PDB file of C-alpha atoms in Angstrom:
ATOM      1  CA  UNK A  92     -15.321   4.437  14.236  1.00 86.00           C
ATOM      2  CA  UNK A  93     -13.007   1.742  12.873  1.00 84.00           C
ATOM      3  CA  UNK A  94      -9.702   3.337  12.035  1.00 94.00           C
ATOM      4  CA  UNK A  95      -5.928   3.315  11.967  1.00 97.00           C
ATOM      5  CA  UNK A  96      -4.307   6.329  13.593  1.00 97.00           C
ATOM      6  CA  UNK A  97      -0.758   7.573  13.269  1.00 98.00           C
ATOM      7  CA  UNK A  98       1.151  10.213  15.199  1.00 98.00           C
ATOM      8  CA  UNK A  99       2.618  12.586  14.470  1.00 98.00           C
ATOM      9  CA  UNK A 100       1.202  13.490  11.077  1.00 97.00           C
ATOM     10  CA  UNK A 101       4.118  15.750  10.246  1.00 97.00           C
ATOM     11  CA  UNK A 102       7.634  15.716  11.642  1.00 97.00           C
ATOM     12  CA  UNK A 103      10.806  17.601  10.828  1.00 97.00           C
ATOM     13  CA  UNK A 104      13.900  16.377  12.603  1.00 96.00           C
ATOM     14  CA  UNK A 105      17.671  16.321  12.299  1.00 97.00           C
ATOM     15  CA  UNK A 106      20.059  13.545  11.401  1.00 97.00           C
ATOM     16  CA  UNK A 107      20.747  11.149  14.258  1.00 96.00           C
ATOM     17  CA  UNK A 108      17.929  12.181  16.584  1.00 97.00           C
ATOM     18  CA  UNK A 109      15.950   9.075  17.529  1.00 97.00           C
ATOM     19  CA  UNK A 110      12.254   9.213  16.797  1.00 97.00           C
ATOM     20  CA  UNK A 111       9.171   7.033  17.052  1.00 98.00           C
ATOM     21  CA  UNK A 112       6.063   7.138  14.898  1.00 98.00           C
ATOM     22  CA  UNK A 113       3.104   5.544  16.614  1.00 98.00           C
ATOM     23  CA  UNK A 114       0.405   3.477  14.941  1.00 98.00           C
ATOM     24  CA  UNK A 115      -2.749   2.190  16.547  1.00 98.00           C
ATOM     25  CA  UNK A 116      -5.804   0.330  15.248  1.00 97.00           C
ATOM     26  CA  UNK A 117      -9.125  -0.329  16.972  1.00 96.00           C
ATOM     27  CA  UNK A 118     -10.352  -3.185  14.767  1.00 95.00           C
ATOM     28  CA  UNK A 119      -8.677  -6.078  16.601  1.00 94.00           C
ATOM     29  CA  UNK A 120      -6.615  -6.789  13.504  1.00 94.00           C
ATOM     30  CA  UNK A 121      -3.823  -9.327  13.701  1.00 94.00           C
ATOM     31  CA  UNK A 122      -1.715  -8.082  10.804  1.00 93.00           C
ATOM     32  CA  UNK A 123      -0.031  -4.682  10.837  1.00 95.00           C
ATOM     33  CA  UNK A 124       2.624  -3.209   8.606  1.00 95.00           C
ATOM     34  CA  UNK A 125       4.601  -0.102   7.773  1.00 97.00           C
ATOM     35  CA  UNK A 126       5.185   1.308   4.321  1.00 97.00           C
ATOM     36  CA  UNK A 127       7.112   4.217   2.950  1.00 97.00           C
ATOM     37  CA  UNK A 128       5.986   6.039  -0.152  1.00 97.00           C
ATOM     38  CA  UNK A 129       8.430   7.827  -2.426  1.00 95.00           C
ATOM     39  CA  UNK A 130       7.775   9.381  -5.855  1.00 89.00           C
ATOM     40  CA  UNK A 131       8.149   6.862  -8.641  1.00 85.00           C
ATOM     41  CA  UNK A 132       8.708   3.971  -6.239  1.00 88.00           C
ATOM     42  CA  UNK A 133       5.197   3.349  -5.015  1.00 90.00           C
ATOM     43  CA  UNK A 134       4.653   1.872  -1.565  1.00 93.00           C
ATOM     44  CA  UNK A 135       7.446  -0.230  -0.161  1.00 94.00           C
ATOM     45  CA  UNK A 136       6.920  -2.419   2.858  1.00 92.00           C
ATOM     46  CA  UNK A 137       9.327  -1.801   5.737  1.00 96.00           C
ATOM     47  CA  UNK A 138       8.212  -4.313   8.383  1.00 95.00           C
ATOM     48  CA  UNK A 139       5.114  -6.320   9.081  1.00 93.00           C
ATOM     49  CA  UNK A 140       3.699  -8.176  12.038  1.00 93.00           C
ATOM     50  CA  UNK A 141       1.465 -11.217  11.938  1.00 91.00           C
ATOM     51  CA  UNK A 142       0.505 -10.909  15.599  1.00 92.00           C
ATOM     52  CA  UNK A 143       1.798  -9.875  19.021  1.00 94.00           C
ATOM     53  CA  UNK A 144       5.544 -10.474  19.326  1.00 93.00           C
ATOM     54  CA  UNK A 145       5.751 -11.679  15.708  1.00 92.00           C
ATOM     55  CA  UNK A 146       7.472  -9.303  13.296  1.00 95.00           C
ATOM     56  CA  UNK A 147       9.289  -9.764  10.016  1.00 92.00           C
ATOM     57  CA  UNK A 148      11.193  -7.698   7.509  1.00 92.00           C
ATOM     58  CA  UNK A 149       9.597  -6.250   4.427  1.00 90.00           C
ATOM     59  CA  UNK A 150      11.494  -5.053   1.382  1.00 89.00           C
ATOM     60  CA  UNK A 151      13.262  -2.029   2.916  1.00 95.00           C
ATOM     61  CA  UNK A 152      13.893  -2.679   6.651  1.00 97.00           C
ATOM     62  CA  UNK A 153      17.355  -1.095   6.944  1.00 97.00           C
ATOM     63  CA  UNK A 154      17.460   1.771   9.418  1.00 97.00           C
ATOM     64  CA  UNK A 155      14.114   0.929  11.033  1.00 98.00           C
ATOM     65  CA  UNK A 156      12.927  -1.038  14.044  1.00 98.00           C
ATOM     66  CA  UNK A 157       9.465  -2.103  15.099  1.00 98.00           C
ATOM     67  CA  UNK A 158       7.842  -3.778  18.066  1.00 96.00           C
ATOM     68  CA  UNK A 159       4.485  -5.418  18.645  1.00 97.00           C
ATOM     69  CA  UNK A 160       3.899  -5.727  22.364  1.00 97.00           C
ATOM     70  CA  UNK A 161       0.155  -5.186  22.108  1.00 96.00           C
ATOM     71  CA  UNK A 162      -2.219  -6.178  19.362  1.00 96.00           C
ATOM     72  CA  UNK A 163      -3.433  -2.653  18.685  1.00 97.00           C
ATOM     73  CA  UNK A 164      -0.075  -0.844  18.521  1.00 98.00           C
ATOM     74  CA  UNK A 165       2.803  -1.111  16.089  1.00 98.00           C
ATOM     75  CA  UNK A 166       5.327   1.723  16.515  1.00 98.00           C
ATOM     76  CA  UNK A 167       8.024   2.467  13.953  1.00 98.00           C
ATOM     77  CA  UNK A 168      11.375   3.463  15.421  1.00 98.00           C
ATOM     78  CA  UNK A 169      14.178   5.281  13.666  1.00 97.00           C
ATOM     79  CA  UNK A 170      17.192   4.978  15.973  1.00 96.00           C
ATOM     80  CA  UNK A 171      19.412   7.309  13.950  1.00 97.00           C
ATOM     81  CA  UNK A 172      17.444   8.967  11.145  1.00 97.00           C
ATOM     82  CA  UNK A 173      19.227   9.998   7.975  1.00 97.00           C
ATOM     83  CA  UNK A 174      18.098  12.273   5.122  1.00 97.00           C
ATOM     84  CA  UNK A 175      17.369   9.280   2.868  1.00 97.00           C
ATOM     85  CA  UNK A 176      14.595   8.352   5.301  1.00 98.00           C
ATOM     86  CA  UNK A 177      12.715  11.512   4.379  1.00 98.00           C
ATOM     87  CA  UNK A 178       9.459  10.092   3.093  1.00 98.00           C
ATOM     88  CA  UNK A 179       5.729   9.643   3.567  1.00 98.00           C
ATOM     89  CA  UNK A 180       5.036   6.761   5.936  1.00 98.00           C
ATOM     90  CA  UNK A 181       1.851   4.727   6.155  1.00 98.00           C
ATOM     91  CA  UNK A 182       0.791   2.229   8.749  1.00 98.00           C
ATOM     92  CA  UNK A 183      -1.771  -0.389   7.729  1.00 96.00           C
ATOM     93  CA  UNK A 184      -3.656  -3.229   9.329  1.00 95.00           C
ATOM     94  CA  UNK A 185      -5.732  -6.162   8.184  1.00 93.00           C
ATOM     95  CA  UNK A 186      -7.791  -8.815   9.877  1.00 90.00           C
ATOM     96  CA  UNK A 187      -5.243 -11.544   9.299  1.00 80.00           C
ATOM     97  CA  UNK A 188      -2.318 -12.040   6.960  1.00 69.00           C
ATOM     98  CA  UNK A 189      -1.969  -9.897   3.890  1.00 60.00           C
ATOM     99  CA  UNK A 190      -2.971 -12.660   1.512  1.00 61.00           C
ATOM    100  CA  UNK A 191      -6.715 -12.440   1.478  1.00 68.00           C
ATOM    101  CA  UNK A 192      -7.535  -9.438   3.582  1.00 85.00           C
ATOM    102  CA  UNK A 193      -7.802  -5.808   2.604  1.00 91.00           C
ATOM    103  CA  UNK A 194      -5.336  -3.432   4.164  1.00 92.00           C
ATOM    104  CA  UNK A 195      -6.722  -0.458   6.103  1.00 95.00           C
ATOM    105  CA  UNK A 196      -4.302   2.456   5.962  1.00 97.00           C
ATOM    106  CA  UNK A 197      -3.661   5.239   8.423  1.00 98.00           C
ATOM    107  CA  UNK A 198      -3.588   8.893   7.285  1.00 98.00           C
ATOM    108  CA  UNK A 199       0.184   8.968   6.827  1.00 98.00           C
ATOM    109  CA  UNK A 200       3.152  10.658   8.505  1.00 98.00           C
ATOM    110  CA  UNK A 201       5.280  13.016   6.478  1.00 98.00           C
ATOM    111  CA  UNK A 202       8.833  12.876   7.816  1.00 98.00           C
ATOM    112  CA  UNK A 203      11.643  15.225   6.866  1.00 98.00           C
ATOM    113  CA  UNK A 204      15.169  14.517   8.089  1.00 97.00           C
ATOM    114  CA  UNK A 205      17.563  17.441   7.734  1.00 96.00           C
TER     115      UNK A 205
ATOM    116  CA  UNK B  40      13.214 -10.304  -4.732  1.00 70.00           C
ATOM    117  CA  UNK B  41       9.722  -9.914  -6.020  1.00 74.00           C
ATOM    118  CA  UNK B  42       9.087  -6.846  -8.146  1.00 83.00           C
ATOM    119  CA  UNK B  43       5.781  -5.443  -9.289  1.00 88.00           C
ATOM    120  CA  UNK B  44       5.794  -2.894 -12.061  1.00 91.00           C
ATOM    121  CA  UNK B  45       2.909  -0.779 -13.258  1.00 94.00           C
ATOM    122  CA  UNK B  46       2.509   1.063 -16.525  1.00 95.00           C
ATOM    123  CA  UNK B  47       1.997   3.767 -17.360  1.00 96.00           C
ATOM    124  CA  UNK B  48       3.418   5.824 -14.505  1.00 94.00           C
ATOM    125  CA  UNK B  49       1.198   8.773 -15.474  1.00 95.00           C
ATOM    126  CA  UNK B  50      -1.932   9.060 -17.580  1.00 96.00           C
ATOM    127  CA  UNK B  51      -3.820  12.195 -18.535  1.00 96.00           C
ATOM    128  CA  UNK B  52      -7.216  11.664 -20.117  1.00 97.00           C
ATOM    129  CA  UNK B  53     -10.120  13.798 -21.191  1.00 97.00           C
ATOM    130  CA  UNK B  54     -13.189  13.317 -19.063  1.00 96.00           C
ATOM    131  CA  UNK B  55     -15.282  10.590 -20.627  1.00 97.00           C
ATOM    132  CA  UNK B  56     -12.333   8.706 -22.124  1.00 97.00           C
ATOM    133  CA  UNK B  57     -11.342   5.245 -20.961  1.00 98.00           C
ATOM    134  CA  UNK B  58      -8.272   4.468 -18.841  1.00 97.00           C
ATOM    135  CA  UNK B  59      -6.262   1.304 -18.286  1.00 98.00           C
ATOM    136  CA  UNK B  60      -3.355   0.533 -15.977  1.00 98.00           C
ATOM    137  CA  UNK B  61      -1.314  -2.656 -16.151  1.00 98.00           C
ATOM    138  CA  UNK B  62       0.450  -4.483 -13.363  1.00 97.00           C
ATOM    139  CA  UNK B  63       3.237  -7.030 -13.974  1.00 96.00           C
ATOM    140  CA  UNK B  64       4.933  -9.189 -11.366  1.00 93.00           C
ATOM    141  CA  UNK B  65       8.312 -10.877 -11.651  1.00 89.00           C
ATOM    142  CA  UNK B  66       6.902 -13.880  -9.764  1.00 89.00           C
ATOM    143  CA  UNK B  67       3.626 -15.764  -9.651  1.00 91.00           C
ATOM    144  CA  UNK B  68       1.168 -14.202  -7.228  1.00 91.00           C
ATOM    145  CA  UNK B  69      -1.225 -15.935  -4.853  1.00 90.00           C
ATOM    146  CA  UNK B  70      -3.650 -13.031  -5.239  1.00 90.00           C
ATOM    147  CA  UNK B  71      -3.714  -9.390  -6.254  1.00 93.00           C
ATOM    148  CA  UNK B  72      -5.320  -6.393  -4.647  1.00 94.00           C
ATOM    149  CA  UNK B  73      -6.028  -2.942  -6.085  1.00 97.00           C
ATOM    150  CA  UNK B  74      -5.991   0.316  -4.156  1.00 97.00           C
ATOM    151  CA  UNK B  75      -6.822   3.919  -4.982  1.00 98.00           C
ATOM    152  CA  UNK B  76      -5.099   6.893  -3.385  1.00 98.00           C
ATOM    153  CA  UNK B  77      -6.664  10.310  -3.841  1.00 97.00           C
ATOM    154  CA  UNK B  78      -4.280  13.296  -3.905  1.00 95.00           C
ATOM    155  CA  UNK B  79      -3.166  14.004  -0.336  1.00 94.00           C
ATOM    156  CA  UNK B  80      -4.910  10.895   0.958  1.00 97.00           C
ATOM    157  CA  UNK B  81      -4.109   7.356   1.902  1.00 97.00           C
ATOM    158  CA  UNK B  82      -4.580   4.167  -0.147  1.00 97.00           C
ATOM    159  CA  UNK B  83      -8.064   2.708  -0.031  1.00 97.00           C
ATOM    160  CA  UNK B  84      -8.840  -0.885  -0.940  1.00 96.00           C
ATOM    161  CA  UNK B  85     -10.856  -1.426  -4.107  1.00 97.00           C
ATOM    162  CA  UNK B  86     -10.905  -5.146  -4.809  1.00 96.00           C
ATOM    163  CA  UNK B  87      -9.096  -8.461  -4.608  1.00 94.00           C
ATOM    164  CA  UNK B  88      -8.629 -11.121  -7.291  1.00 95.00           C
ATOM    165  CA  UNK B  89      -7.602 -14.650  -6.419  1.00 92.00           C
ATOM    166  CA  UNK B  90      -8.293 -17.031  -9.292  1.00 94.00           C
ATOM    167  CA  UNK B  91      -6.377 -17.375 -12.504  1.00 96.00           C
ATOM    168  CA  UNK B  92      -8.181 -15.480 -15.295  1.00 97.00           C
ATOM    169  CA  UNK B  93     -10.620 -13.880 -12.854  1.00 97.00           C
ATOM    170  CA  UNK B  94     -12.562 -10.799 -13.963  1.00 98.00           C
ATOM    171  CA  UNK B  95     -14.497  -8.574 -11.573  1.00 98.00           C
ATOM    172  CA  UNK B  96     -16.497  -5.423 -12.186  1.00 97.00           C
ATOM    173  CA  UNK B  97     -17.405  -2.507  -9.963  1.00 97.00           C
ATOM    174  CA  UNK B  98     -19.650  -0.122 -11.907  1.00 97.00           C
ATOM    175  CA  UNK B  99     -17.309   1.481 -14.463  1.00 98.00           C
ATOM    176  CA  UNK B 100     -14.199  -0.373 -13.193  1.00 98.00           C
ATOM    177  CA  UNK B 101     -13.146  -3.761 -14.575  1.00 98.00           C
ATOM    178  CA  UNK B 102     -10.354  -5.762 -12.968  1.00 98.00           C
ATOM    179  CA  UNK B 103      -8.597  -8.758 -14.513  1.00 98.00           C
ATOM    180  CA  UNK B 104      -6.097 -11.285 -13.193  1.00 97.00           C
ATOM    181  CA  UNK B 105      -3.935 -12.989 -15.771  1.00 97.00           C
ATOM    182  CA  UNK B 106      -4.047 -16.691 -16.524  1.00 95.00           C
ATOM    183  CA  UNK B 107      -0.492 -17.129 -15.266  1.00 95.00           C
ATOM    184  CA  UNK B 108      -1.238 -15.022 -12.156  1.00 94.00           C
ATOM    185  CA  UNK B 109       1.676 -12.724 -12.952  1.00 94.00           C
ATOM    186  CA  UNK B 110      -0.224  -9.757 -14.329  1.00 96.00           C
ATOM    187  CA  UNK B 111      -3.374  -7.782 -13.789  1.00 98.00           C
ATOM    188  CA  UNK B 112      -5.173  -4.789 -15.215  1.00 98.00           C
ATOM    189  CA  UNK B 113      -7.668  -2.157 -14.148  1.00 98.00           C
ATOM    190  CA  UNK B 114      -9.855  -0.555 -16.794  1.00 98.00           C
ATOM    191  CA  UNK B 115     -12.097   2.443 -16.171  1.00 98.00           C
ATOM    192  CA  UNK B 116     -14.811   3.196 -18.691  1.00 98.00           C
ATOM    193  CA  UNK B 117     -15.885   6.794 -19.326  1.00 97.00           C
ATOM    194  CA  UNK B 118     -13.688   8.444 -16.698  1.00 97.00           C
ATOM    195  CA  UNK B 119     -15.101  11.076 -14.354  1.00 96.00           C
ATOM    196  CA  UNK B 120     -13.331  13.728 -12.298  1.00 95.00           C
ATOM    197  CA  UNK B 121     -13.901  11.597  -9.205  1.00 96.00           C
ATOM    198  CA  UNK B 122     -11.567   8.965 -10.686  1.00 97.00           C
ATOM    199  CA  UNK B 123      -8.533  11.228 -10.174  1.00 98.00           C
ATOM    200  CA  UNK B 124      -5.837   9.622  -8.068  1.00 97.00           C
ATOM    201  CA  UNK B 125      -3.085   7.040  -8.065  1.00 97.00           C
ATOM    202  CA  UNK B 126      -3.977   3.402  -8.577  1.00 98.00           C
ATOM    203  CA  UNK B 127      -1.808   0.703  -7.037  1.00 97.00           C
ATOM    204  CA  UNK B 128      -1.808  -3.034  -7.417  1.00 96.00           C
ATOM    205  CA  UNK B 129      -0.396  -5.180  -4.616  1.00 93.00           C
ATOM    206  CA  UNK B 130       0.357  -8.862  -4.501  1.00 89.00           C
ATOM    207  CA  UNK B 131       1.784 -11.604  -2.378  1.00 84.00           C
ATOM    208  CA  UNK B 132       4.061 -14.116  -3.998  1.00 76.00           C
ATOM    209  CA  UNK B 133       3.501 -17.851  -3.737  1.00 66.00           C
ATOM    210  CA  UNK B 134       6.674 -18.262  -1.707  1.00 66.00           C
ATOM    211  CA  UNK B 135       4.992 -18.606   1.663  1.00 64.00           C
ATOM    212  CA  UNK B 136       5.738 -15.386   3.499  1.00 71.00           C
ATOM    213  CA  UNK B 137       3.265 -12.612   4.228  1.00 74.00           C
ATOM    214  CA  UNK B 138       5.189  -9.847   2.514  1.00 79.00           C
ATOM    215  CA  UNK B 139       2.932  -7.673   0.379  1.00 82.00           C
ATOM    216  CA  UNK B 140       4.538  -5.969  -2.600  1.00 88.00           C
ATOM    217  CA  UNK B 141       2.939  -2.896  -4.097  1.00 91.00           C
ATOM    218  CA  UNK B 142       3.297  -1.788  -7.670  1.00 92.00           C
ATOM    219  CA  UNK B 143       4.817   1.557  -8.548  1.00 91.00           C
ATOM    220  CA  UNK B 144       1.383   3.072  -9.171  1.00 94.00           C
ATOM    221  CA  UNK B 145      -0.326   4.880 -12.046  1.00 96.00           C
ATOM    222  CA  UNK B 146      -1.315   8.474 -11.463  1.00 96.00           C
ATOM    223  CA  UNK B 147      -4.499   9.408 -13.318  1.00 98.00           C
ATOM    224  CA  UNK B 148      -5.411  13.009 -14.014  1.00 97.00           C
ATOM    225  CA  UNK B 149      -8.614  14.041 -15.757  1.00 95.00           C
ATOM    226  CA  UNK B 150      -8.929  16.992 -18.091  1.00 90.00           C
ATOM    227  CA  UNK B 151     -12.482  18.350 -17.704  1.00 85.00           C
TER     228      UNK B 151
END
């Protein structure tokens, strides 16, 4: 089944404790991205990747890191999480660039930073 | 930077009434996409519009892209309980990067 998976689905952590949220897709998509969703603010793009080893900042990249060493995986790293990073995070992928290709979203990761 | 606003933020309608959400960008868009997110779910792609003035229909849903490619709308005729959810528009500016900006979303609730 074609899908985007994220792990973990739920995470409660404390300020400053490094964490990684994994994202994987099995559709051979080139484009992958991370979004955070907050009430009243919609979905805001954190980082995106056009292909392996090619990443770029979205609208809210501060406090996050990403890597794209393999085509199927695009982990999101929070080196030193803070409470303002408490949010619902979505990973998405599309065949090629965002312009003319639908985004397929993962199920989401709800992160709470205490 | 590019901003995409949607109005209204919330809409409550009686089942059977029509619903419209509007999307406005601060910059010209190369295309616009619409997504639906059911409560507790993830966004799911509905449609994409590319041409200036384009209109597309999917059953009871009608999507429009403005002539200036800076605004768009989604209209649902005779809403049903299955239409409940949050509707997002998303667009890429004409400035050459691959950043996708989502609107703030319109949450639709249906009163049976």
